[in-house]
mmCIF file of C-alpha atoms and ligand atoms in Angstrom:
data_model
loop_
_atom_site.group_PDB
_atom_site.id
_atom_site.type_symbol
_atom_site.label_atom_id
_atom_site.label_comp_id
_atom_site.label_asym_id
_atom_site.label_seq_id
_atom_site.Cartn_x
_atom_site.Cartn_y
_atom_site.Cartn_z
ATOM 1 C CA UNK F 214 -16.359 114.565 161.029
ATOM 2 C CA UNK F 215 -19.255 112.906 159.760
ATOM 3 C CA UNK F 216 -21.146 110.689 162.563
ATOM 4 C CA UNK F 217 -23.934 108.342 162.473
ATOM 5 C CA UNK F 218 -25.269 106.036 165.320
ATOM 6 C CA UNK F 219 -26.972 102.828 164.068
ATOM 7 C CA UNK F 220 -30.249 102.152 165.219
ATOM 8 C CA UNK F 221 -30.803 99.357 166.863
ATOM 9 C CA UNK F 222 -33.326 98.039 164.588
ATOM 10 C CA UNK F 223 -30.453 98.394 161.841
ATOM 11 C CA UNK F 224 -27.301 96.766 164.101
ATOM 12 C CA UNK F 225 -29.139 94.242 164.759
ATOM 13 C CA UNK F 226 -30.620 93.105 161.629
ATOM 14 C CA UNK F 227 -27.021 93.262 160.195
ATOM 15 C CA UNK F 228 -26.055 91.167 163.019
ATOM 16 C CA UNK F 229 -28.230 88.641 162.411
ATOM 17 C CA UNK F 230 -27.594 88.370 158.205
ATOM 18 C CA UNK F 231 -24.013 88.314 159.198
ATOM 19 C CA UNK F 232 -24.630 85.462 161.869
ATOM 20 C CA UNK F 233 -26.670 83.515 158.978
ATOM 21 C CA UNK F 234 -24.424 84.238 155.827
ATOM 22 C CA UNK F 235 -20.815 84.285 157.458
ATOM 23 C CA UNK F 236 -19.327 80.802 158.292
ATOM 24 C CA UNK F 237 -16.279 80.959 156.698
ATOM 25 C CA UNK F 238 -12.919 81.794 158.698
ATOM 26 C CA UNK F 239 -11.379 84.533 156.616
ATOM 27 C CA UNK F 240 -8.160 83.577 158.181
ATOM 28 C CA UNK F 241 -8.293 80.428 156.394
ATOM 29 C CA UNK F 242 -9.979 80.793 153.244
ATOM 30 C CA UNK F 243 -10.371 84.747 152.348
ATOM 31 C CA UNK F 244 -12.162 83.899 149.058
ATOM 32 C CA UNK F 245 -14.802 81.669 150.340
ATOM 33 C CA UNK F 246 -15.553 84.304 153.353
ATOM 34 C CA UNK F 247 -16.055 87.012 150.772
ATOM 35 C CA UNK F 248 -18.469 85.084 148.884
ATOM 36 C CA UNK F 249 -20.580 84.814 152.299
ATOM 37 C CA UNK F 250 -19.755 88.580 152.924
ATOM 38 C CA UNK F 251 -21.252 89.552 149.430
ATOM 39 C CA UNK F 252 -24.514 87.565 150.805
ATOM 40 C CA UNK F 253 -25.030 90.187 153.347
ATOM 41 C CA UNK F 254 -24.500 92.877 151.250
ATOM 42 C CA UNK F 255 -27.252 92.092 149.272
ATOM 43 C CA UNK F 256 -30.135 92.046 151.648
ATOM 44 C CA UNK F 257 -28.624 95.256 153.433
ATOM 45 C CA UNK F 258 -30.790 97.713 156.157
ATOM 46 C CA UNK F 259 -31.628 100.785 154.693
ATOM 47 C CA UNK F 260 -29.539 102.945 157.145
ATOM 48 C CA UNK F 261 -26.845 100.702 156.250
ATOM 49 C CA UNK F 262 -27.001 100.995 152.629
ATOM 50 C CA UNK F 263 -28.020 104.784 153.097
ATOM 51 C CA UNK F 264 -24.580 104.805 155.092
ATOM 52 C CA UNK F 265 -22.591 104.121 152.318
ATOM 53 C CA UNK F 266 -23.658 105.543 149.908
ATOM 54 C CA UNK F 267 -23.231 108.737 152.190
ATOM 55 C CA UNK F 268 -19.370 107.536 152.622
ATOM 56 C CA UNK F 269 -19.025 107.269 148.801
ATOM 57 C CA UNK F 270 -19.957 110.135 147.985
ATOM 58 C CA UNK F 271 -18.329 112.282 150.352
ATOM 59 C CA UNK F 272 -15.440 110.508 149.564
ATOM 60 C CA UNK F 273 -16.014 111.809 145.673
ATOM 61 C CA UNK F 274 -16.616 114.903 146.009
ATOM 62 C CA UNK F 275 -13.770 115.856 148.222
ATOM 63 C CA UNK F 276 -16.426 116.476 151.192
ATOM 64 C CA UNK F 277 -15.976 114.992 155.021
ATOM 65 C CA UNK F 278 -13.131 112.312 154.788
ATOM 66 C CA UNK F 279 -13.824 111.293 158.359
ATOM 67 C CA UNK F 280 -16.120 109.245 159.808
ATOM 68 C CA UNK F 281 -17.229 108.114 163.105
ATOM 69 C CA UNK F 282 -19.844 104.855 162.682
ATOM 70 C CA UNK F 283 -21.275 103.981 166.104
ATOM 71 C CA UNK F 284 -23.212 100.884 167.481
ATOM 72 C CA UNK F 285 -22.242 98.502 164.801
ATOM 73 C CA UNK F 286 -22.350 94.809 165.072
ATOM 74 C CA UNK F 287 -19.627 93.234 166.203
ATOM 75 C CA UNK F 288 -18.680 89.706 167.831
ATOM 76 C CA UNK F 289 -20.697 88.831 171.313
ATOM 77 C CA UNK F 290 -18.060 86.433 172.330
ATOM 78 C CA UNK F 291 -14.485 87.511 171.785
ATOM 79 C CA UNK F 292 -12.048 85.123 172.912
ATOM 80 C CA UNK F 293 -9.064 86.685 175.156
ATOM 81 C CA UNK F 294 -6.126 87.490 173.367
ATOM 82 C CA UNK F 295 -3.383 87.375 176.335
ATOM 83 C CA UNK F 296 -0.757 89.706 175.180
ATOM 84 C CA UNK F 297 2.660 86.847 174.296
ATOM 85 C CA UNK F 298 1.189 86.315 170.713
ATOM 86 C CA UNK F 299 -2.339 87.726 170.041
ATOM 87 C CA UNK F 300 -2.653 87.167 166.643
ATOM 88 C CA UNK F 301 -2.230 83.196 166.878
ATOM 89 C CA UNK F 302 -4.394 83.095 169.630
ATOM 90 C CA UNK F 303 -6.767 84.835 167.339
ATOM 91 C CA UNK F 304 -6.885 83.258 164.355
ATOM 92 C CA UNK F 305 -6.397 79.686 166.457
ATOM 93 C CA UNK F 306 -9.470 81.155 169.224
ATOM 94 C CA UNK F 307 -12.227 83.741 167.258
ATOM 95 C CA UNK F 308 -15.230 81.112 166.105
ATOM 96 C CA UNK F 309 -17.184 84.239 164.781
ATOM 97 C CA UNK F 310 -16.117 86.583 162.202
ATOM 98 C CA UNK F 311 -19.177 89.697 162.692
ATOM 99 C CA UNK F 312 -16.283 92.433 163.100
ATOM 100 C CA UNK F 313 -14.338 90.950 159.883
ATOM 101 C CA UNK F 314 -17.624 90.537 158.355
ATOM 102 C CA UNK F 315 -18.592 94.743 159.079
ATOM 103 C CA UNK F 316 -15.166 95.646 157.961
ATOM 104 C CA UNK F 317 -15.543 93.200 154.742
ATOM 105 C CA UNK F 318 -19.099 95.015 154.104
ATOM 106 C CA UNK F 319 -18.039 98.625 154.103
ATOM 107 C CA UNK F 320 -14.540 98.015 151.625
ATOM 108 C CA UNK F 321 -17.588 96.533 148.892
ATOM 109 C CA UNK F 322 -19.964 98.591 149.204
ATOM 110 C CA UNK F 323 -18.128 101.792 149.750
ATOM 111 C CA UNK F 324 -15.705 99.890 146.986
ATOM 112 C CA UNK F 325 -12.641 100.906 149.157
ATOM 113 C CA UNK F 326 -10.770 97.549 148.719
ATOM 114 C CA UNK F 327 -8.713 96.095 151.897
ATOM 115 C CA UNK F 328 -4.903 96.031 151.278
ATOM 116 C CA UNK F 329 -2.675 93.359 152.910
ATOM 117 C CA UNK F 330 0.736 92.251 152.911
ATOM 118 C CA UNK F 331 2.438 89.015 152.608
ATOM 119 C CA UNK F 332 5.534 90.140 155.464
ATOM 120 C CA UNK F 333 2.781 91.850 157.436
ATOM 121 C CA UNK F 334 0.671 88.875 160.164
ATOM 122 C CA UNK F 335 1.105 86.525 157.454
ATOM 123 C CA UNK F 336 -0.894 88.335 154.466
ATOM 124 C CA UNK F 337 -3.848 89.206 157.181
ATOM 125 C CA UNK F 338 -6.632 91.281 155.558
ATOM 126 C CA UNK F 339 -7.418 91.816 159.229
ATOM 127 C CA UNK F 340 -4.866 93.427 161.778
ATOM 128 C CA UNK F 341 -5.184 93.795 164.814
ATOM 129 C CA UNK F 342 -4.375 96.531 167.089
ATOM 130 C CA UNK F 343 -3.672 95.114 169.519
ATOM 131 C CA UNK F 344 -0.659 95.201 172.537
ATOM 132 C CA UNK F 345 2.225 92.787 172.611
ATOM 133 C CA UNK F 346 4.727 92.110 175.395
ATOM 134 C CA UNK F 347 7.608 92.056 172.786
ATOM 135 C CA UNK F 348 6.475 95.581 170.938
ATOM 136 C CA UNK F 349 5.653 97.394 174.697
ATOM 137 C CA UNK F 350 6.567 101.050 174.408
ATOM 138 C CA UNK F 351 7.807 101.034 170.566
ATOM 139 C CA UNK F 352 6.058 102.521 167.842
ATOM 140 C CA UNK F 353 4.116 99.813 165.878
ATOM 141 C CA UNK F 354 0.303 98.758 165.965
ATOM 142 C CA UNK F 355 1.086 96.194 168.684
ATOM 143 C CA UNK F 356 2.609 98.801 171.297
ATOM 144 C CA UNK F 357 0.380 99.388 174.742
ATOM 145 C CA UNK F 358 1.840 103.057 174.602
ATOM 146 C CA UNK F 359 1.706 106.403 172.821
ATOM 147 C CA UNK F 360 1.888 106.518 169.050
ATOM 148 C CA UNK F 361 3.495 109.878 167.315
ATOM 149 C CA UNK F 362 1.881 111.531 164.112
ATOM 150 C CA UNK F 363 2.287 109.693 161.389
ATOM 151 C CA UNK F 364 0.769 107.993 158.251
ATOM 152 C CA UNK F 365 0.402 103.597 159.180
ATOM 153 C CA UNK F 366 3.093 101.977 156.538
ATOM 154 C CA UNK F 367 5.435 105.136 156.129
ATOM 155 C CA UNK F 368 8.183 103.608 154.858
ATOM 156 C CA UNK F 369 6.181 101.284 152.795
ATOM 157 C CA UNK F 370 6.335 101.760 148.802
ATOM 158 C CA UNK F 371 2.320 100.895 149.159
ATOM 159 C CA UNK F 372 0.404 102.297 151.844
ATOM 160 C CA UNK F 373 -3.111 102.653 152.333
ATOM 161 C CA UNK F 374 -5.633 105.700 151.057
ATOM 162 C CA UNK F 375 -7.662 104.951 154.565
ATOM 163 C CA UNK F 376 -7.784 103.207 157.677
ATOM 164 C CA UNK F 377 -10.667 101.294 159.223
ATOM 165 C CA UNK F 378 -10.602 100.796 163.208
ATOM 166 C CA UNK F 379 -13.407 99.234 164.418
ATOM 167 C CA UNK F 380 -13.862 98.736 168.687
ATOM 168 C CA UNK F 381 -13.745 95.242 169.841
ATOM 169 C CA UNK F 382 -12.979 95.563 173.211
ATOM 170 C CA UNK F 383 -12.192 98.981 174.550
ATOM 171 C CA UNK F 384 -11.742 98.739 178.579
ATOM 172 C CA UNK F 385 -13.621 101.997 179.639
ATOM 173 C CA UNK F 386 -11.637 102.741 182.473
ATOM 174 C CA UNK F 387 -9.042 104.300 180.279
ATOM 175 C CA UNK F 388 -9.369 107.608 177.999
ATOM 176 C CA UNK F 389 -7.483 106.224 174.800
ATOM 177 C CA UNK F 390 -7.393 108.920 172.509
ATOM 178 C CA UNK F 391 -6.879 108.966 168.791
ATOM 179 C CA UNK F 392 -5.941 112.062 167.392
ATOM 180 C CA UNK F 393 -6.473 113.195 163.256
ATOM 181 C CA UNK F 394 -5.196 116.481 161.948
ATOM 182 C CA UNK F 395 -5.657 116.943 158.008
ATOM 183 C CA UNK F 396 -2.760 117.333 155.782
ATOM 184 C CA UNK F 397 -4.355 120.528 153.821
ATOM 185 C CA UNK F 398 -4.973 122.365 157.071
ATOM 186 C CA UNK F 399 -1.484 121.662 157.903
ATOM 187 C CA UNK F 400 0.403 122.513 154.599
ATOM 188 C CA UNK F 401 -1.983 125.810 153.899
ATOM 189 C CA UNK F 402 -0.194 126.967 157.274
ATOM 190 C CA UNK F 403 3.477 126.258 155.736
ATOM 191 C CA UNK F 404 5.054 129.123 153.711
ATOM 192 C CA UNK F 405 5.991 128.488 150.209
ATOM 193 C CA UNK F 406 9.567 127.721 150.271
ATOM 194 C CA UNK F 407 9.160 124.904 153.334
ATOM 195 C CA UNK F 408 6.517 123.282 150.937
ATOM 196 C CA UNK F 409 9.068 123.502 148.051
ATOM 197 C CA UNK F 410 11.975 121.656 150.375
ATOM 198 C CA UNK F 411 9.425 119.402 151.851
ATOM 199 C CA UNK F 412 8.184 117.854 147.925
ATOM 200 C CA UNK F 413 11.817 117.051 147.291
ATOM 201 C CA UNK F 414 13.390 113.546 147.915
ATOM 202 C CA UNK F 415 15.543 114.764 150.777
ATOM 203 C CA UNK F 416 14.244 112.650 153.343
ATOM 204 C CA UNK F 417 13.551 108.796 154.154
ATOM 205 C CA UNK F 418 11.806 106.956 157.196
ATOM 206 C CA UNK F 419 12.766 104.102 159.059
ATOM 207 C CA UNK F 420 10.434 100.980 159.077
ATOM 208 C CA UNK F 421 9.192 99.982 162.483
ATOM 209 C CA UNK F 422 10.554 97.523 164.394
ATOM 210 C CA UNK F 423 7.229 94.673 163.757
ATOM 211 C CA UNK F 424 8.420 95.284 160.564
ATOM 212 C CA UNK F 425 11.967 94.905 160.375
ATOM 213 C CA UNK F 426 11.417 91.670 162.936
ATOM 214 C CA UNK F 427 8.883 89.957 159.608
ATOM 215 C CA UNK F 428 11.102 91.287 156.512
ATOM 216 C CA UNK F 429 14.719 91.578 156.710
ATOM 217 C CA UNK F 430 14.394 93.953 153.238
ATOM 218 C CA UNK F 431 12.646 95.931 155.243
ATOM 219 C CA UNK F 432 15.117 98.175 157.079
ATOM 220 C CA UNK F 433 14.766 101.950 155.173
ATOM 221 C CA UNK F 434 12.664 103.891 152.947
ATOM 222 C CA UNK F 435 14.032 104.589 149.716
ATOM 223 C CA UNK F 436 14.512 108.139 149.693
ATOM 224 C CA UNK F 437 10.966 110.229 149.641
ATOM 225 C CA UNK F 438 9.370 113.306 150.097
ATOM 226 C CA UNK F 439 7.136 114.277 152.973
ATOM 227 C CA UNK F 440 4.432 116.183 150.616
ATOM 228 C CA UNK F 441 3.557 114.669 147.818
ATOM 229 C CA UNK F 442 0.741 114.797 145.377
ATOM 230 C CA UNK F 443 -0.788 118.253 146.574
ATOM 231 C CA UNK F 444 -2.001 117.432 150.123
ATOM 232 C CA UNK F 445 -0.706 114.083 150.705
ATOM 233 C CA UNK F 446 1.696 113.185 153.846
ATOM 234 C CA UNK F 447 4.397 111.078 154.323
ATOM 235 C CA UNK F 448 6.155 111.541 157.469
ATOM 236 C CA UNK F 449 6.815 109.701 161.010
ATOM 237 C CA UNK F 450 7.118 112.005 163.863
ATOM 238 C CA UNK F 451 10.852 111.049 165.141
ATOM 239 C CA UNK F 452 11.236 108.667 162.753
ATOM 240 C CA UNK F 453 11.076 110.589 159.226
ATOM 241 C CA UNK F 454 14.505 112.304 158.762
ATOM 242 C CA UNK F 455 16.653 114.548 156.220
ATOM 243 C CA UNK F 456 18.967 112.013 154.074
ATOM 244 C CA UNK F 457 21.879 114.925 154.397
ATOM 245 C CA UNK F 458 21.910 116.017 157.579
ATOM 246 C CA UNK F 459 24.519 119.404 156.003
ATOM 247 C CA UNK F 460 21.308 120.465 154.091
ATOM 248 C CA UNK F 461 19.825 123.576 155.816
ATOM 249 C CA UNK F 462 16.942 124.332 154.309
ATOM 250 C CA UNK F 463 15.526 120.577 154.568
ATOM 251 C CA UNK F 464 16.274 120.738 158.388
ATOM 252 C CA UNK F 465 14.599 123.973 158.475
ATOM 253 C CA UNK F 466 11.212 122.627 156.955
ATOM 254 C CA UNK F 467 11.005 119.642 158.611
ATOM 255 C CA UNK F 468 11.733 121.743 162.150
ATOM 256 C CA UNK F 469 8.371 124.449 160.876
ATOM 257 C CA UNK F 470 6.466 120.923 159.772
ATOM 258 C CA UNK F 471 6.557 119.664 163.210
ATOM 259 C CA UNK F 472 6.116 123.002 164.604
ATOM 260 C CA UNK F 473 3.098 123.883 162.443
ATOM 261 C CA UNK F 474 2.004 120.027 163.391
ATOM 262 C CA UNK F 475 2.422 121.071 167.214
ATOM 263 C CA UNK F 476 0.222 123.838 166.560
ATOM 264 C CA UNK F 477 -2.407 122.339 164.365
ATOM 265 C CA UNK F 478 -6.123 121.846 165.109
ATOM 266 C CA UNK F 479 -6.525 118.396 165.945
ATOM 267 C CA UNK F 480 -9.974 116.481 165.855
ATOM 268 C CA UNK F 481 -9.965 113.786 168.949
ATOM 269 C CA UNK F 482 -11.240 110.575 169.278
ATOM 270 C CA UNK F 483 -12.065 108.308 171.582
ATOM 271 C CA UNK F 484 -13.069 105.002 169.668
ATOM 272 C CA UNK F 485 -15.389 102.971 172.387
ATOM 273 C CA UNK F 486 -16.952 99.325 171.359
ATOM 274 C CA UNK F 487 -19.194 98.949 168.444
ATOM 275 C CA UNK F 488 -17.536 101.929 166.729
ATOM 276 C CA UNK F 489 -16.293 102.170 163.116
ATOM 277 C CA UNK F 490 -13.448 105.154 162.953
ATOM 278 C CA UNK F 491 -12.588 105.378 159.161
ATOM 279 C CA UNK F 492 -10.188 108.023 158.231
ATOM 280 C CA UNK F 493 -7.531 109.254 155.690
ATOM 281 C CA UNK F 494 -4.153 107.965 155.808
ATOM 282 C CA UNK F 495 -2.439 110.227 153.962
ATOM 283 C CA UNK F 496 -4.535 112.760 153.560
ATOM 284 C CA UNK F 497 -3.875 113.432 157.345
ATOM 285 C CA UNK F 498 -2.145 112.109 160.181
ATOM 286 C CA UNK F 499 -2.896 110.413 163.575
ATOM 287 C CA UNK F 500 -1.374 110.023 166.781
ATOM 288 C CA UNK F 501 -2.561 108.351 170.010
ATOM 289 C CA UNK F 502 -2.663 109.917 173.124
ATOM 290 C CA UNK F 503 -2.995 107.744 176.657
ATOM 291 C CA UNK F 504 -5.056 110.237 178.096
ATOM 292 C CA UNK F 505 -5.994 109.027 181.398
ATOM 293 C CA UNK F 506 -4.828 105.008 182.363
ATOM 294 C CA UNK F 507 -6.850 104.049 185.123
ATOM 295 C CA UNK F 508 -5.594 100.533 184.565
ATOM 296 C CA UNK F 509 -2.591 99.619 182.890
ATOM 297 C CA UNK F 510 -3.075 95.939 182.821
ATOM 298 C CA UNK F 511 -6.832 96.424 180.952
ATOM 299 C CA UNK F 512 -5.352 98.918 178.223
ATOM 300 C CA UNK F 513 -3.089 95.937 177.363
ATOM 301 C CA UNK F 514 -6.329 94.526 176.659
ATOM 302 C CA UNK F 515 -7.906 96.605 174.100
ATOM 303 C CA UNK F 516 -8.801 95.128 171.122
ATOM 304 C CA UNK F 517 -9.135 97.696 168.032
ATOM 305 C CA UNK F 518 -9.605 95.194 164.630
ATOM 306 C CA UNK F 519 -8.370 97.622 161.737
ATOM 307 C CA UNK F 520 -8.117 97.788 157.979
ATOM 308 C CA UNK F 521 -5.860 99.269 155.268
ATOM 309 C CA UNK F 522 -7.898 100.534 152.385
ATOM 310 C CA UNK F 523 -7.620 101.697 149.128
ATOM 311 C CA UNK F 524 -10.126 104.778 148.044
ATOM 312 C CA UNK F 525 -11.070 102.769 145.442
ATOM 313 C CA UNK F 526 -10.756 99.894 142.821
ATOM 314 C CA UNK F 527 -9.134 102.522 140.195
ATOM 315 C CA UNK F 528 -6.442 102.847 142.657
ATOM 316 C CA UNK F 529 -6.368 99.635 143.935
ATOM 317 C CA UNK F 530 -5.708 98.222 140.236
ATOM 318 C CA UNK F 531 -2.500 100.750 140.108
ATOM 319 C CA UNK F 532 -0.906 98.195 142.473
ATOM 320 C CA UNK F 533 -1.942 94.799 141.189
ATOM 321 C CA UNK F 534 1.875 94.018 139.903
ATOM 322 C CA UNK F 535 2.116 93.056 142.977
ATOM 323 C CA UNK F 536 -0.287 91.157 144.432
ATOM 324 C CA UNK F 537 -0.387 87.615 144.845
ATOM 325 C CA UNK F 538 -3.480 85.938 143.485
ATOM 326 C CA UNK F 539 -5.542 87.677 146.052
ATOM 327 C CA UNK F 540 -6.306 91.457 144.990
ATOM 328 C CA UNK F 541 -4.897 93.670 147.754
ATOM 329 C CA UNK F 542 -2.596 91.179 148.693
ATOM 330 C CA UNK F 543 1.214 92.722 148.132
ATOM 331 C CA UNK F 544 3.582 90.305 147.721
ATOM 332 C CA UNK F 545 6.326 92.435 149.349
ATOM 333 C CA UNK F 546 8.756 89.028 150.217
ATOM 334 C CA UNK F 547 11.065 90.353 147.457
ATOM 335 C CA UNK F 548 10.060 93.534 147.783
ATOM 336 C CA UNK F 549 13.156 96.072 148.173
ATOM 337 C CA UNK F 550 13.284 99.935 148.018
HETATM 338 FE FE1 FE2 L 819 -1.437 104.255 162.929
#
């Protein structure tokens, strides 16, 4: 994993560009708060421009795909999110826009563009994770529980090269842990004829339920295969299942993938405030892990605002069929598999 603290000096001269430049609520008028964002990024700290450059290139050269960003700017005042409907209160409540802002700044000038979709908070380029009474305990961004491996979006036709997580409010009473195991590491470790079953389209994944509650298309996954493109994932831990149950060898992979998973060397996280965690999506997977709950009523209150990214405008532009007239946007209304 590739880490780098800010200095102060640095945080807090991006804080204050950001303060100065960003006025515009990028939950009301996306274009207009990019055009402030693209302010900051040309009047950049060193470190910060040093930074991602670093990111880029790593990224290009198939080098670290993970990294760990700490002491960044985010909001001083954060409004309180209650946990009935968090993102209304949010987009209703947040006055200053310094975390969307960071996020904004990193997918331009590490040109990893921000994906949204139209079913998904409304066409949000900013999600939040973030617990909800109604999703308690299931397995969706707005749970207050564990999270199995998986890639975000699984059952999505278009999901995201990275994720972005950046700390908002992180209660630190609790050890919330997020776990990352790459997908190389884990198919070296599977013999040939597993990786053979496990490229064929003999499997599908259920969406989640956030999902199936904003898009009634969205139910199932056309059918798929788990590795695809040489060391990409696609697979939900409990969720991701054989189409024909009467096929052997597909059971028997997918039983070794989740063994060999069980067993794999797994880098841990524990994303605090002020950190930026950005990491492959399906490249890898990630779990979370409630470690140690101190408080159950304050890890209902942690506030992680996250990203879906491409790894670049060349793959972003694969995808613009879809969008609406915002790039990234997928228009995914009418969307069936
Ligand atoms: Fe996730």
């Amino acid at each position: 994993m590739y880490t780098e603290i800010c200095t102060d000096e640095a945080k807090n001269a991006l804080y204050s560009l950001i303060e100065r430049e960003v006025k515009t609520n990028p939950y009301k008028n996306y274009d207009g708060f990019l055009i402030d964002v693209k302010r900051v990024a040309n009047e950049l700290p060193e470190q910060t421009s040093s930074m991602f450059k670093t990111i880029r290139n790593s990224i290009d050269n198939d080098k670290e795909q993970v990294f760990l960003i700490r002491n960044c700017p985010i909001d001083k005042d954060l409004p309180e999110l209650g946990n009935e409907d968090p993102v209304n209160v949010k987009r209703a409540t947040k006055k200053t826009f310094v975390g969307e802002a960071l996020l904004a700044l990193y997918s331009i000038c590490c040109d990893m563009p921000i994906l949204s979709y139209t079913t998904r908070n409304e066409g949000d380029f900013f999600q939040d994770v973030k617990a909800m009474d109604k999703y308690n305990l299931t397995q969706t961004q707005k749970t207050n529980g564990a999270l199995n491996w998986h890639n975000d979006r699984t059952a999505h036709p278009v999901r995201a090269d990275y994720l972005m997580l950046l700390g908002l409010r992180v209660p630190e009473q609790n050890r919330i842990e997020t776990h990352y195991i790459d997908a190389k590491k884990v198919i070296s470790q599977l013999p040939n004829h597993h990786i053979y079953e496990l490229n064929r389209n003999s499997f599908y994944t259920p969406y989640d339920d956030f999902s199936r509650d904003s898009n009634a298309n969205q139910q199932n996954s056309e059918p798929h295969s788990i590795i695809y493109e040489g060391d990409k994932l696609r697979y939900y831990d409990d969720r991701t299942n054989i189409l024909n149950p009467s096929v052997e060898k597909s059971k028997e992979a997918l039983e070794n993938l989740k063994k060999v998973i069980n067993e794999s060397q797994v880098d841990i996280k524990e994303i605090q405030e002020s950190d930026l965690f950005i990491f492959p999506n399906l490249k890898g997977l990630h779990a979370r892990q409630l470690a140690g709950i101190q408080d159950f009523a304050a890890q209902s209150e942690r506030w992680l605002l996250k990203t879906y990214n491409f790894e670049s405008s060349r793959v972003a532009n694969r995808y613009s069929y879809l969008y609406t007239e915002k790039f990234g946007q997928v228009n995914d209304d009418c969307l069936t598999v």
